[in-house]
mmCIF file of C-alpha atoms in Angstrom:
data_model
loop_
_atom_site.group_PDB
_atom_site.id
_atom_site.type_symbol
_atom_site.label_atom_id
_atom_site.label_comp_id
_atom_site.label_asym_id
_atom_site.label_seq_id
_atom_site.Cartn_x
_atom_site.Cartn_y
_atom_site.Cartn_z
ATOM 1 C CA ALA A 1 39.470 -94.349 -6.467
ATOM 2 C CA THR A 2 36.146 -96.119 -6.397
ATOM 3 C CA VAL A 3 34.263 -97.734 -9.262
ATOM 4 C CA SER A 4 30.618 -98.672 -8.953
ATOM 5 C CA ARG A 5 28.323 -100.667 -11.204
ATOM 6 C CA ALA A 6 26.946 -97.426 -12.603
ATOM 7 C CA GLY A 7 30.371 -96.577 -14.000
ATOM 8 C CA ILE A 8 30.931 -93.635 -11.684
ATOM 9 C CA LEU A 9 34.536 -92.970 -10.833
ATOM 10 C CA TYR A 10 35.494 -90.912 -7.788
ATOM 11 C CA ILE A 11 39.026 -89.613 -7.611
ATOM 12 C CA ASN A 12 40.175 -87.804 -4.503
ATOM 13 C CA GLU A 13 41.721 -84.374 -5.117
ATOM 14 C CA ASN A 14 44.773 -85.395 -3.113
ATOM 15 C CA ASP A 15 45.380 -88.459 -5.296
ATOM 16 C CA ILE A 16 45.997 -86.668 -8.588
ATOM 17 C CA GLY A 17 46.244 -82.969 -7.729
ATOM 18 C CA TYR A 18 45.372 -80.117 -10.033
ATOM 19 C CA GLN A 19 47.971 -80.629 -12.792
ATOM 20 C CA PRO A 20 45.821 -82.938 -14.992
ATOM 21 C CA PHE A 21 43.074 -80.300 -15.079
ATOM 22 C CA ILE A 22 45.576 -77.631 -16.136
ATOM 23 C CA GLU A 23 47.067 -79.849 -18.825
ATOM 24 C CA SER A 24 43.640 -80.728 -20.196
ATOM 25 C CA TRP A 25 42.468 -77.112 -20.178
ATOM 26 C CA VAL A 26 45.617 -75.826 -21.913
ATOM 27 C CA ALA A 27 45.409 -78.634 -24.504
ATOM 28 C CA CYS A 28 41.891 -77.465 -25.414
ATOM 29 C CA ARG A 29 43.021 -73.904 -26.109
ATOM 30 C CA GLU A 30 42.949 -73.152 -29.829
ATOM 31 C CA ASP A 31 45.515 -70.345 -29.831
ATOM 32 C CA ALA A 32 49.084 -71.654 -30.317
ATOM 33 C CA ILE A 33 50.564 -68.681 -28.447
ATOM 34 C CA GLU A 34 48.397 -69.443 -25.419
ATOM 35 C CA LYS A 35 49.359 -73.125 -25.572
ATOM 36 C CA SER A 36 53.039 -72.192 -25.542
ATOM 37 C CA ILE A 37 52.939 -69.544 -22.774
ATOM 38 C CA LEU A 38 50.300 -70.761 -20.316
ATOM 39 C CA PRO A 39 52.087 -73.901 -19.018
ATOM 40 C CA SER A 40 55.063 -71.891 -17.778
ATOM 41 C CA LEU A 41 52.760 -69.333 -16.138
ATOM 42 C CA PHE A 42 50.878 -72.078 -14.305
ATOM 43 C CA SER A 43 54.106 -73.765 -13.180
ATOM 44 C CA SER A 44 55.770 -70.556 -11.988
ATOM 45 C CA ILE A 45 52.827 -68.674 -10.451
ATOM 46 C CA VAL A 46 50.466 -71.267 -8.967
ATOM 47 C CA PRO A 47 52.924 -72.839 -6.462
ATOM 48 C CA ALA A 48 53.959 -69.407 -5.139
ATOM 49 C CA ALA A 49 50.321 -68.257 -4.961
ATOM 50 C CA LEU A 50 49.386 -71.488 -3.199
ATOM 51 C CA ALA A 51 52.100 -70.864 -0.611
ATOM 52 C CA ILE A 52 50.597 -67.433 0.109
ATOM 53 C CA PHE A 53 47.073 -68.878 0.232
ATOM 54 C CA ASN A 54 48.181 -71.528 2.755
ATOM 55 C CA ASP A 55 49.775 -68.982 5.099
ATOM 56 C CA LYS A 56 48.392 -69.662 8.580
ATOM 57 C CA SER A 57 47.825 -65.962 9.324
ATOM 58 C CA LEU A 58 45.221 -65.693 6.552
ATOM 59 C CA GLU A 59 41.551 -66.525 7.057
ATOM 60 C CA THR A 60 39.128 -67.227 4.239
ATOM 61 C CA LEU A 61 35.407 -66.579 4.390
ATOM 62 C CA ILE A 62 34.703 -70.079 3.104
ATOM 63 C CA GLU A 63 36.684 -73.281 2.771
ATOM 64 C CA VAL A 64 37.713 -73.882 -0.814
ATOM 65 C CA LYS A 65 39.471 -76.762 -2.542
ATOM 66 C CA VAL A 66 42.597 -76.062 -4.577
ATOM 67 C CA ILE A 67 41.040 -77.610 -7.692
ATOM 68 C CA SER A 68 38.231 -75.021 -7.448
ATOM 69 C CA ILE A 69 40.813 -72.237 -7.363
ATOM 70 C CA ILE A 70 42.554 -73.682 -10.425
ATOM 71 C CA GLN A 71 39.233 -73.975 -12.266
ATOM 72 C CA THR A 72 38.443 -70.367 -11.408
ATOM 73 C CA ILE A 73 41.786 -69.223 -12.822
ATOM 74 C CA CYS A 74 41.031 -71.071 -16.055
ATOM 75 C CA TYR A 75 37.504 -69.703 -16.379
ATOM 76 C CA LEU A 76 38.643 -66.140 -15.682
ATOM 77 C CA LEU A 77 41.455 -66.586 -18.207
ATOM 78 C CA GLU A 78 38.952 -67.713 -20.845
ATOM 79 C CA GLY A 79 37.157 -64.390 -20.560
ATOM 80 C CA MET A 80 40.262 -62.247 -20.286
ATOM 81 C CA LEU A 81 42.234 -63.923 -23.091
ATOM 82 C CA ALA A 82 39.259 -63.588 -25.436
ATOM 83 C CA SER A 83 39.514 -59.801 -24.967
ATOM 84 C CA MET A 84 43.167 -59.715 -26.036
ATOM 85 C CA LYS A 85 44.174 -59.171 -29.639
ATOM 86 C CA LYS A 86 46.298 -61.963 -31.081
ATOM 87 C CA ASP A 87 49.168 -59.520 -31.762
ATOM 88 C CA ASP A 88 49.133 -58.415 -28.100
ATOM 89 C CA LYS A 89 49.480 -61.932 -26.690
ATOM 90 C CA ASN A 90 53.066 -61.980 -25.539
ATOM 91 C CA LYS A 91 54.588 -63.400 -22.372
ATOM 92 C CA ASP A 92 54.579 -60.094 -20.444
ATOM 93 C CA ALA A 93 50.983 -59.189 -21.269
ATOM 94 C CA MET A 94 49.710 -62.697 -20.633
ATOM 95 C CA GLU A 95 51.598 -62.852 -17.332
ATOM 96 C CA LYS A 96 49.811 -59.703 -16.123
ATOM 97 C CA VAL A 97 46.436 -61.099 -17.143
ATOM 98 C CA PHE A 98 47.281 -64.458 -15.542
ATOM 99 C CA LEU A 99 48.356 -62.781 -12.291
ATOM 100 C CA TYR A 100 45.121 -60.810 -12.190
ATOM 101 C CA CYS A 101 43.052 -63.982 -12.642
ATOM 102 C CA ALA A 102 45.134 -65.807 -10.029
ATOM 103 C CA LEU A 103 44.813 -62.874 -7.625
ATOM 104 C CA TRP A 104 41.033 -63.106 -7.588
ATOM 105 C CA SER A 105 41.021 -66.906 -7.612
ATOM 106 C CA PHE A 106 43.293 -67.184 -4.576
ATOM 107 C CA GLY A 107 42.445 -63.944 -2.795
ATOM 108 C CA GLY A 108 38.794 -63.336 -3.548
ATOM 109 C CA MET A 109 37.604 -65.270 -0.523
ATOM 110 C CA MET A 110 39.904 -63.621 2.007
ATOM 111 C CA GLY A 111 38.123 -62.199 5.015
ATOM 112 C CA SER A 112 38.496 -58.819 6.614
ATOM 113 C CA ASP A 113 37.306 -57.920 10.095
ATOM 114 C CA ARG A 114 38.493 -56.113 13.238
ATOM 115 C CA THR A 115 40.664 -58.967 14.442
ATOM 116 C CA ASN A 116 42.224 -60.203 11.200
ATOM 117 C CA ASP A 117 42.439 -58.208 7.980
ATOM 118 C CA SER A 118 43.387 -61.110 5.733
ATOM 119 C CA LYS A 119 42.655 -59.107 2.571
ATOM 120 C CA ARG A 120 45.311 -56.545 3.489
ATOM 121 C CA LYS A 121 47.815 -59.230 4.568
ATOM 122 C CA PHE A 122 47.184 -61.183 1.363
ATOM 123 C CA SER A 123 47.658 -57.988 -0.649
ATOM 124 C CA GLN A 124 51.013 -57.276 0.976
ATOM 125 C CA MET A 125 52.194 -60.846 0.389
ATOM 126 C CA TRP A 126 50.983 -60.764 -3.235
ATOM 127 C CA LYS A 127 52.768 -57.482 -3.949
ATOM 128 C CA GLY A 128 55.953 -58.921 -2.452
ATOM 129 C CA ALA A 129 55.809 -62.183 -4.390
ATOM 130 C CA PHE A 130 54.761 -61.030 -7.854
ATOM 131 C CA LYS A 131 56.516 -58.058 -9.410
ATOM 132 C CA ALA A 132 55.209 -58.221 -13.016
ATOM 133 C CA ILE A 133 52.373 -55.866 -12.047
ATOM 134 C CA LYS A 134 53.518 -52.650 -10.397
ATOM 135 C CA TYR A 135 50.829 -51.848 -7.843
ATOM 136 C CA PRO A 136 50.681 -48.396 -6.260
ATOM 137 C CA GLU A 137 51.632 -48.233 -2.586
ATOM 138 C CA SER A 138 48.171 -46.999 -1.626
ATOM 139 C CA GLY A 139 45.279 -49.424 -1.362
ATOM 140 C CA THR A 140 45.325 -53.155 -1.871
ATOM 141 C CA VAL A 141 45.711 -55.324 -4.956
ATOM 142 C CA PHE A 142 41.914 -55.669 -4.905
ATOM 143 C CA ASP A 143 41.527 -51.946 -5.653
ATOM 144 C CA TYR A 144 42.885 -52.364 -9.201
ATOM 145 C CA PHE A 145 42.084 -54.323 -12.343
ATOM 146 C CA VAL A 146 44.110 -55.348 -15.381
ATOM 147 C CA ASP A 147 42.593 -54.263 -18.697
ATOM 148 C CA PRO A 148 43.088 -57.300 -20.949
ATOM 149 C CA ALA A 149 43.082 -55.163 -24.096
ATOM 150 C CA THR A 150 46.169 -53.251 -22.951
ATOM 151 C CA ALA A 151 47.496 -55.413 -20.077
ATOM 152 C CA SER A 152 47.687 -52.237 -18.011
ATOM 153 C CA LEU A 153 46.657 -51.646 -14.409
ATOM 154 C CA HIS A 154 43.791 -49.283 -13.556
ATOM 155 C CA PRO A 155 41.930 -48.428 -10.348
ATOM 156 C CA TRP A 156 38.436 -49.877 -10.073
ATOM 157 C CA SER A 157 37.218 -46.333 -9.372
ATOM 158 C CA GLU A 158 37.648 -45.630 -13.114
ATOM 159 C CA LYS A 159 35.073 -48.328 -13.928
ATOM 160 C CA VAL A 160 32.756 -48.356 -10.928
ATOM 161 C CA SER A 161 31.192 -45.277 -9.394
ATOM 162 C CA GLY A 162 30.870 -44.917 -5.645
ATOM 163 C CA PHE A 163 28.211 -46.895 -3.815
ATOM 164 C CA SER A 164 25.605 -45.327 -1.612
ATOM 165 C CA GLY A 165 23.662 -47.625 0.678
ATOM 166 C CA GLY A 166 20.637 -45.328 0.580
ATOM 167 C CA ASP A 167 18.608 -44.725 3.699
ATOM 168 C CA GLY A 168 19.083 -48.271 4.999
ATOM 169 C CA ASN A 169 15.425 -49.176 4.512
ATOM 170 C CA PHE A 170 15.469 -52.400 2.523
ATOM 171 C CA ALA A 171 11.803 -53.334 2.919
#
């Protein structure tokens, strides 16, 4: 850590890790149910997801720091948890929502090209590691979303209509 006369403190990500951010974020949650369930979800899911993310056969489109992934999980959770009714916030429902947020935080930057389809590999690893969400055999984990109101899995095709690139004239 470095301290300057201006009072700026720089702490290397490797020095303290991501746990203090998680603890601070959970402590700021107002819902007691969230405060009781979220720590165990972070401690059980993040290390396994990080192991998948660090697999040498996977290639990301951009380099990303682990703390950025953790922040993304938290910010996605803020939106998703706000859509859940208080009576529906139980461990199973929150685990599905958490897994969905973690999926996009860890897997959203996976690349896919002719030589290495990291999205598909990541999807297979994710399906094998996390069983709380029952994904269909067809497609990848990225083809589905978790509805926070019901904690149920749906294909994106229910929400988003097909895309047509038009005639290719973008001018």
